[in-house]
């Protein structure tokens, strides 16, 4: 039986990957923070070997690697929220950049032959309107993506310096019902369902006219595994190649729940979406959700992954919106106060 170690196992990608590897017969070890919510891995918790650890603590990583003695390592643990990274730039760098280095150091000294997947991100491309390939230049525009550029390059450097099998998956946005509630897709999916069910009056959003290449997270974990089954390590973009705006996601979500609302006012801070049946505003724009610097378009070419790994995404945009909204409709929540809703 192969042994896999996953950092960030309790998150969206970690939980899908753990299910995938268990189905393949792996012994799956996972690193979790003390008091981390384990909701998504709860159904499979008894089949996992969970270890407490923190990417800021070298000893805990050494211990986890010694316990797991992994054949494969999936390094997904990170502080992933772009907007928060401006508020916590030092913590972001410590966890994402130095945390990766600490993990690589543990692996280099304890299991140098383990195959390693590193979760890199499309955010590294930053200021660009082009469709990106693996050769694209990086121009990161926030503390999160700057920390990720460091962790990407240190991962590449361990491959080149020590001949370790390290692959970087440059992941474009990938979403699912397990997405954190602060990310815009989940926030919209939850919000429109709560509005439809009368539990929330209005959803507050930021810039609706940014374009993202949104894939379905549950399909993206297979390709992480595929990267580690090749003859040689390499880096790959993982994306759909298709872009849509936040506005399109919102309007599609309205369609799925059957909410008839139309835009009122000029696009931007003054606009609102008004419900046709009662004239109430169901979406307003709030400056607090705008970022100091925005990435207008992020779009990736997945040709290399298609060609070399024989992988391609199946779930397209409209289906993804439906999956996320359907999940919220089937998992209803108590009514929230307006203050709680605005804080998200
Ligand atoms: O859902 P988001 O917060 O994701 P973002 O910033 O694109 O980052 C995600 O994808 C990256 C891969 O490209 C990962 F590296 C990263 O870890 C994370 O998984 O925001 C998407 C877009 C942004 O342009 C944002 O300005 O939606 C816009 N937006 C508009 N209103 C909003 C909101 N974003 C959030 N979170 N909340 C809003 O109310």
Short mmCIF file of C-alpha atoms and ligand atoms in Angstrom, two decimals:
data_model
loop_
_atom_site.label_atom_id
_atom_site.label_comp_id
_atom_site.label_asym_id
_atom_site.label_seq_id
_atom_site.Cartn_x
_atom_site.Cartn_y
_atom_site.Cartn_z
CA UNK A 1 0.00 0.00 0.00
CA UNK A 2 1.27 3.45 -0.87
CA UNK A 3 1.39 6.08 1.83
CA UNK A 4 0.32 9.66 1.17
CA UNK A 5 0.70 12.71 3.38
CA UNK A 6 -1.64 15.66 2.76
CA UNK A 7 -1.14 19.09 4.30
CA UNK A 8 -4.40 21.04 4.37
CA UNK A 9 -6.39 17.79 4.38
CA UNK A 10 -9.43 19.35 6.06
CA UNK A 11 -10.00 21.97 3.35
CA UNK A 12 -11.86 21.77 0.06
CA UNK A 13 -9.06 20.22 -2.02
CA UNK A 14 -7.63 18.16 0.83
CA UNK A 15 -10.93 16.48 1.57
CA UNK A 16 -11.60 15.60 -2.10
CA UNK A 17 -8.04 14.34 -2.48
CA UNK A 18 -8.27 12.21 0.67
CA UNK A 19 -11.42 10.54 -0.69
CA UNK A 20 -9.71 9.98 -4.05
CA UNK A 21 -6.58 8.42 -2.52
CA UNK A 22 -8.55 6.21 -0.12
CA UNK A 23 -10.49 4.89 -3.11
CA UNK A 24 -7.15 4.06 -4.73
CA UNK A 25 -6.13 2.06 -1.66
CA UNK A 26 -3.63 4.51 -0.17
CA UNK A 27 -2.88 4.87 3.52
CA UNK A 28 -3.72 8.53 3.96
CA UNK A 29 -2.05 10.71 6.58
CA UNK A 30 -3.18 14.27 7.07
CA UNK A 31 -1.90 17.33 8.84
CA UNK A 32 -4.49 19.37 10.72
CA UNK A 33 -4.27 22.44 12.89
CA UNK A 34 -5.35 22.26 16.49
CA UNK A 35 -9.10 23.07 16.64
CA UNK A 36 -9.43 23.08 12.84
CA UNK A 37 -13.01 22.27 11.73
CA UNK A 38 -13.06 18.78 10.19
CA UNK A 39 -16.49 18.99 8.60
CA UNK A 40 -15.57 17.80 5.11
CA UNK A 41 -13.45 14.88 6.26
CA UNK A 42 -15.79 13.87 9.06
CA UNK A 43 -17.39 11.00 7.06
CA UNK A 44 -13.95 9.48 6.30
CA UNK A 45 -12.16 10.50 9.51
CA UNK A 46 -11.90 6.95 10.81
CA UNK A 47 -10.04 5.86 7.69
CA UNK A 48 -7.45 8.63 7.91
CA UNK A 49 -4.45 9.05 10.15
CA UNK A 50 -4.65 12.65 11.31
CA UNK A 51 -1.73 14.42 12.94
CA UNK A 52 -1.68 17.82 14.57
CA UNK A 53 0.83 20.11 12.91
CA UNK A 54 1.46 23.66 11.83
CA UNK A 55 3.44 24.91 8.85
CA UNK A 56 5.03 27.48 11.18
CA UNK A 57 6.43 24.79 13.43
CA UNK A 58 9.39 22.82 12.05
CA UNK A 59 9.24 20.16 14.77
CA UNK A 60 5.62 19.33 14.03
CA UNK A 61 6.47 18.88 10.33
CA UNK A 62 9.49 16.68 11.09
CA UNK A 63 7.30 14.60 13.35
CA UNK A 64 4.52 14.27 10.75
CA UNK A 65 6.95 13.19 8.02
CA UNK A 66 8.59 10.64 10.36
CA UNK A 67 5.19 9.24 11.31
CA UNK A 68 3.85 9.05 7.77
CA UNK A 69 7.05 8.08 5.90
CA UNK A 70 5.16 9.04 2.75
CA UNK A 71 5.67 7.82 -0.80
CA UNK A 72 3.70 10.84 -1.98
CA UNK A 73 3.18 14.24 -0.38
CA UNK A 74 0.44 16.67 -1.40
CA UNK A 75 1.25 20.10 -0.04
CA UNK A 76 -2.07 21.93 -0.11
CA UNK A 77 -1.87 23.70 3.25
CA UNK A 78 -1.77 27.50 2.97
CA UNK A 79 -3.55 30.69 3.91
CA UNK A 80 -5.55 30.94 0.67
CA UNK A 81 -7.67 34.07 1.01
CA UNK A 82 -6.34 36.90 -1.16
CA UNK A 83 -8.31 39.73 0.49
CA UNK A 84 -7.12 38.81 4.00
CA UNK A 85 -3.50 38.65 2.88
CA UNK A 86 -3.28 42.47 2.80
CA UNK A 87 -4.31 42.48 6.46
CA UNK A 88 -1.92 39.68 7.46
CA UNK A 89 1.08 39.90 5.12
CA UNK A 90 3.65 38.59 7.61
CA UNK A 91 1.55 35.62 8.69
CA UNK A 92 0.78 34.88 5.04
CA UNK A 93 4.47 34.81 4.17
CA UNK A 94 5.32 32.72 7.22
CA UNK A 95 2.72 30.04 6.49
CA UNK A 96 2.79 29.99 2.68
CA UNK A 97 6.41 30.77 1.83
CA UNK A 98 8.44 29.66 4.85
CA UNK A 99 5.97 26.89 5.67
CA UNK A 100 6.70 25.29 2.30
CA UNK A 101 10.43 25.59 2.92
CA UNK A 102 10.07 23.98 6.34
CA UNK A 103 8.13 21.09 4.85
CA UNK A 104 10.66 20.63 2.03
CA UNK A 105 13.48 20.61 4.59
CA UNK A 106 11.74 17.88 6.58
CA UNK A 107 11.19 15.83 3.42
CA UNK A 108 14.73 16.36 2.16
CA UNK A 109 16.23 15.02 5.35
CA UNK A 110 13.73 12.25 6.18
CA UNK A 111 12.17 10.99 2.92
CA UNK A 112 14.12 12.55 0.01
CA UNK A 113 12.63 10.06 -2.44
CA UNK A 114 9.01 10.96 -1.68
CA UNK A 115 7.18 12.44 -4.65
CA UNK A 116 5.87 15.89 -3.88
CA UNK A 117 2.97 17.90 -5.26
CA UNK A 118 3.02 21.62 -4.53
CA UNK A 119 -0.14 23.70 -4.93
CA UNK A 120 0.89 26.78 -6.91
CA UNK A 121 -1.68 29.29 -8.10
CA UNK A 122 -2.79 31.32 -11.10
CA UNK A 123 -2.63 34.37 -8.82
CA UNK A 124 1.13 34.34 -9.48
CA UNK A 125 0.50 35.59 -13.04
CA UNK A 126 -1.17 38.66 -11.60
CA UNK A 127 -1.18 41.65 -13.88
CA UNK A 128 -2.04 40.16 -17.25
CA UNK A 129 -4.93 39.88 -19.66
CA UNK A 130 -3.42 37.06 -21.74
CA UNK A 131 -4.34 33.42 -21.62
CA UNK A 132 -1.53 31.92 -19.54
CA UNK A 133 0.78 29.02 -20.27
CA UNK A 134 3.45 27.44 -18.06
CA UNK A 135 5.95 29.84 -19.66
CA UNK A 136 4.05 32.97 -18.60
CA UNK A 137 5.79 35.60 -16.51
CA UNK A 138 4.72 36.19 -12.93
CA UNK A 139 3.64 39.63 -11.75
CA UNK A 140 2.01 38.96 -8.36
CA UNK A 141 -0.19 41.76 -7.01
CA UNK A 142 -0.97 40.87 -3.41
CA UNK A 143 0.81 39.43 -0.37
CA UNK A 144 -0.85 36.06 -0.97
CA UNK A 145 0.42 35.61 -4.51
CA UNK A 146 3.84 37.00 -3.58
CA UNK A 147 4.11 34.34 -0.86
CA UNK A 148 2.98 31.75 -3.41
CA UNK A 149 5.64 32.84 -5.90
CA UNK A 150 8.23 32.18 -3.21
CA UNK A 151 6.79 28.75 -2.39
CA UNK A 152 6.52 27.86 -6.09
CA UNK A 153 10.14 28.77 -6.75
CA UNK A 154 11.47 27.10 -3.62
CA UNK A 155 9.66 23.91 -4.69
CA UNK A 156 11.23 24.16 -8.15
CA UNK A 157 14.57 24.87 -6.51
CA UNK A 158 14.46 21.69 -4.40
CA UNK A 159 13.76 19.75 -7.60
CA UNK A 160 16.72 21.34 -9.36
CA UNK A 161 19.15 21.43 -6.42
CA UNK A 162 18.50 18.05 -4.83
CA UNK A 163 17.01 16.09 -7.69
CA UNK A 164 13.81 15.60 -5.72
CA UNK A 165 10.58 14.65 -7.52
CA UNK A 166 8.61 17.88 -7.07
CA UNK A 167 5.70 19.00 -9.28
CA UNK A 168 3.83 22.29 -9.14
CA UNK A 169 0.20 22.46 -10.18
CA UNK A 170 -0.58 26.04 -11.18
CA UNK A 171 -4.23 25.88 -10.24
CA UNK A 172 -6.76 28.37 -11.54
CA UNK A 173 -9.83 29.00 -9.38
CA UNK A 174 -11.61 25.80 -8.49
CA UNK A 175 -14.83 25.78 -6.56
CA UNK A 176 -17.36 23.43 -5.00
CA UNK A 177 -19.88 23.27 -2.16
CA UNK A 178 -16.84 22.78 0.10
CA UNK A 179 -15.37 26.16 -0.78
CA UNK A 180 -14.84 28.48 2.19
CA UNK A 181 -17.77 30.82 2.75
CA UNK A 182 -15.71 33.95 2.11
CA UNK A 183 -14.90 33.07 -1.50
CA UNK A 184 -17.19 34.76 -3.93
CA UNK A 185 -18.77 31.68 -5.54
CA UNK A 186 -19.82 30.08 -2.26
CA UNK A 187 -20.90 33.43 -0.88
CA UNK A 188 -23.18 33.94 -3.89
CA UNK A 189 -24.52 30.38 -3.82
CA UNK A 190 -25.42 30.69 -0.14
CA UNK A 191 -26.68 34.23 -0.46
CA UNK A 192 -29.13 33.69 -3.31
CA UNK A 193 -30.58 30.59 -1.64
CA UNK A 194 -31.02 32.43 1.68
CA UNK A 195 -32.69 35.33 -0.13
CA UNK A 196 -35.00 33.01 -2.03
CA UNK A 197 -35.95 31.31 1.23
CA UNK A 198 -36.54 34.66 2.97
CA UNK A 199 -33.65 34.20 5.43
CA UNK A 200 -31.60 37.11 4.14
CA UNK A 201 -32.67 40.36 2.49
CA UNK A 202 -29.63 41.46 0.60
CA UNK A 203 -26.24 40.16 -0.52
CA UNK A 204 -23.28 42.60 -0.40
CA UNK A 205 -20.57 42.07 -3.01
CA UNK A 206 -17.51 43.82 -4.43
CA UNK A 207 -16.33 44.06 -8.03
CA UNK A 208 -18.73 42.08 -10.25
CA UNK A 209 -16.82 42.64 -13.48
CA UNK A 210 -13.72 40.54 -12.91
CA UNK A 211 -13.17 37.41 -14.98
CA UNK A 212 -12.15 34.07 -13.52
CA UNK A 213 -11.43 30.61 -14.94
CA UNK A 214 -13.61 28.55 -12.59
CA UNK A 215 -13.34 24.76 -12.51
CA UNK A 216 -14.88 22.11 -10.29
CA UNK A 217 -12.54 21.28 -7.39
CA UNK A 218 -13.47 17.61 -7.12
CA UNK A 219 -12.08 17.07 -10.64
CA UNK A 220 -8.86 18.95 -9.93
CA UNK A 221 -7.53 16.47 -7.35
CA UNK A 222 -7.12 13.64 -9.86
CA UNK A 223 -4.60 15.69 -11.79
CA UNK A 224 -2.52 16.30 -8.65
CA UNK A 225 -2.18 12.53 -8.37
CA UNK A 226 -1.49 12.12 -12.10
CA UNK A 227 1.46 14.54 -11.84
CA UNK A 228 3.10 12.22 -9.33
CA UNK A 229 2.69 9.12 -11.53
CA UNK A 230 4.86 10.39 -14.43
CA UNK A 231 8.43 9.40 -15.37
CA UNK A 232 9.73 12.86 -14.52
CA UNK A 233 8.48 15.79 -12.42
CA UNK A 234 7.14 18.87 -14.16
CA UNK A 235 4.84 21.88 -13.65
CA UNK A 236 1.38 22.14 -15.14
CA UNK A 237 -1.41 24.68 -15.43
CA UNK A 238 -4.75 23.28 -14.33
CA UNK A 239 -7.69 25.27 -15.64
CA UNK A 240 -10.78 25.11 -17.84
CA UNK A 241 -9.56 27.67 -20.39
CA UNK A 242 -12.95 29.40 -20.14
CA UNK A 243 -13.65 32.63 -18.26
CA UNK A 244 -16.78 34.17 -16.77
CA UNK A 245 -17.42 37.24 -14.66
CA UNK A 246 -18.62 37.31 -11.05
CA UNK A 247 -21.72 39.00 -12.47
CA UNK A 248 -22.38 35.99 -14.72
CA UNK A 249 -22.01 33.69 -11.72
CA UNK A 250 -24.51 35.80 -9.80
CA UNK A 251 -27.06 35.95 -12.62
CA UNK A 252 -26.73 32.21 -13.27
CA UNK A 253 -27.30 31.55 -9.56
CA UNK A 254 -30.47 33.69 -9.72
CA UNK A 255 -31.67 31.48 -12.59
CA UNK A 256 -30.99 28.27 -10.68
CA UNK A 257 -33.05 29.34 -7.65
CA UNK A 258 -35.70 31.04 -9.79
CA UNK A 259 -35.18 34.55 -8.46
CA UNK A 260 -36.32 37.20 -10.89
CA UNK A 261 -34.10 40.23 -10.30
CA UNK A 262 -32.73 42.89 -12.62
CA UNK A 263 -29.89 45.34 -12.46
CA UNK A 264 -30.68 48.92 -11.55
CA UNK A 265 -28.29 51.83 -12.05
CA UNK A 266 -24.94 52.17 -13.74
CA UNK A 267 -22.51 49.27 -13.24
CA UNK A 268 -20.33 49.87 -10.18
CA UNK A 269 -20.66 51.01 -6.62
CA UNK A 270 -24.16 52.54 -7.07
CA UNK A 271 -25.79 49.59 -8.78
CA UNK A 272 -28.21 47.12 -7.21
CA UNK A 273 -30.19 44.08 -8.29
CA UNK A 274 -33.88 44.59 -7.64
CA UNK A 275 -36.35 41.80 -7.11
CA UNK A 276 -39.17 42.09 -9.63
CA UNK A 277 -41.94 40.65 -7.41
CA UNK A 278 -41.51 43.06 -4.46
CA UNK A 279 -39.09 45.78 -5.60
CA UNK A 280 -36.54 44.97 -2.89
CA UNK A 281 -32.79 45.23 -3.48
CA UNK A 282 -31.30 41.74 -3.27
CA UNK A 283 -27.72 42.67 -4.22
CA UNK A 284 -25.82 45.81 -3.37
CA UNK A 285 -22.20 46.75 -3.88
CA UNK A 286 -20.06 47.44 -0.84
CA UNK A 287 -16.62 49.09 -1.00
CA UNK A 288 -15.35 46.81 1.77
CA UNK A 289 -15.24 43.92 -0.72
CA UNK A 290 -13.05 45.78 -3.22
CA UNK A 291 -9.33 45.02 -3.11
CA UNK A 292 -6.52 47.59 -3.12
CA UNK A 293 -5.37 46.04 -6.40
CA UNK A 294 -7.51 43.76 -8.53
CA UNK A 295 -6.76 41.09 -11.13
CA UNK A 296 -9.27 41.70 -13.89
CA UNK A 297 -8.79 38.48 -15.87
CA UNK A 298 -7.23 35.13 -14.97
CA UNK A 299 -7.41 32.56 -17.72
CA UNK A 300 -5.21 29.50 -18.23
CA UNK A 301 -4.40 27.17 -21.09
CA UNK A 302 -4.57 23.54 -19.99
CA UNK A 303 -2.99 22.20 -23.22
CA UNK A 304 0.08 20.79 -21.47
CA UNK A 305 -2.00 18.87 -18.89
CA UNK A 306 -4.30 17.66 -21.66
CA UNK A 307 -1.39 16.49 -23.81
CA UNK A 308 0.95 14.98 -21.24
CA UNK A 309 -1.37 13.89 -18.42
CA UNK A 310 -4.40 13.14 -20.61
CA UNK A 311 -6.51 15.16 -18.18
CA UNK A 312 -9.26 17.59 -18.95
CA UNK A 313 -12.06 19.15 -16.92
CA UNK A 314 -15.59 17.88 -17.52
CA UNK A 315 -17.78 20.22 -15.50
CA UNK A 316 -18.48 23.51 -17.23
CA UNK A 317 -19.49 26.83 -15.74
CA UNK A 318 -23.29 26.51 -15.70
CA UNK A 319 -23.15 23.05 -14.22
CA UNK A 320 -20.73 24.21 -11.54
CA UNK A 321 -23.11 27.01 -10.51
CA UNK A 322 -25.96 24.51 -10.38
CA UNK A 323 -23.98 22.06 -8.24
CA UNK A 324 -23.10 24.79 -5.74
CA UNK A 325 -26.58 26.31 -5.55
CA UNK A 326 -28.28 22.90 -5.34
CA UNK A 327 -26.07 22.00 -2.40
CA UNK A 328 -27.13 25.15 -0.54
CA UNK A 329 -30.79 24.44 -1.26
CA UNK A 330 -30.44 20.98 0.25
CA UNK A 331 -28.52 22.19 3.29
CA UNK A 332 -30.55 25.03 4.68
CA UNK A 333 -29.48 27.19 7.61
CA UNK A 334 -31.24 29.29 10.24
CA UNK A 335 -32.05 32.91 9.47
CA UNK A 336 -29.07 35.26 9.79
CA UNK A 337 -28.97 38.82 10.97
CA UNK A 338 -28.09 41.52 8.46
CA UNK A 339 -24.93 42.29 10.47
CA UNK A 340 -23.72 38.71 10.18
CA UNK A 341 -24.39 38.69 6.46
CA UNK A 342 -22.52 41.96 5.86
CA UNK A 343 -19.48 40.81 7.78
CA UNK A 344 -18.77 37.92 5.36
O1 LIG B 1 -13.45 34.03 -4.71
P1 LIG B 1 -12.31 34.98 -4.57
O2 LIG B 1 -12.06 35.50 -3.20
O3 LIG B 1 -11.04 34.21 -5.15
P2 LIG B 1 -9.62 34.71 -5.70
O4 LIG B 1 -9.24 36.00 -5.09
O5 LIG B 1 -9.69 34.67 -7.19
O6 LIG B 1 -8.62 33.62 -5.15
C1 LIG B 1 -8.89 32.21 -5.22
O7 LIG B 1 -8.36 31.66 -6.41
C2 LIG B 1 -6.94 31.74 -6.55
C3 LIG B 1 -6.58 31.04 -7.85
O8 LIG B 1 -6.65 31.96 -8.90
C4 LIG B 1 -6.28 31.04 -5.38
F1 LIG B 1 -4.94 31.15 -5.49
C5 LIG B 1 -6.72 31.67 -4.09
O9 LIG B 1 -6.16 30.97 -2.98
C6 LIG B 1 -8.22 31.55 -4.01
O10 LIG B 1 -8.56 30.20 -3.99
O11 LIG B 1 -12.49 36.21 -5.52
C7 LIG B 1 -12.74 36.10 -6.90
C8 LIG B 1 -13.04 37.46 -7.48
C9 LIG B 1 -12.05 38.55 -7.05
O12 LIG B 1 -11.66 39.27 -8.19
C10 LIG B 1 -12.85 39.44 -6.12
O13 LIG B 1 -12.47 40.81 -6.12
O14 LIG B 1 -14.31 37.89 -6.99
C11 LIG B 1 -14.24 39.26 -6.67
N1 LIG B 1 -15.30 39.57 -5.69
C12 LIG B 1 -16.34 40.42 -5.90
N2 LIG B 1 -17.10 40.49 -4.80
C13 LIG B 1 -15.39 39.09 -4.45
C14 LIG B 1 -16.52 39.68 -3.87
N3 LIG B 1 -14.61 38.22 -3.77
C15 LIG B 1 -14.97 37.90 -2.51
N4 LIG B 1 -14.21 36.99 -1.85
N5 LIG B 1 -16.07 38.46 -1.89
C16 LIG B 1 -16.89 39.36 -2.54
O15 LIG B 1 -17.86 39.85 -1.98
#
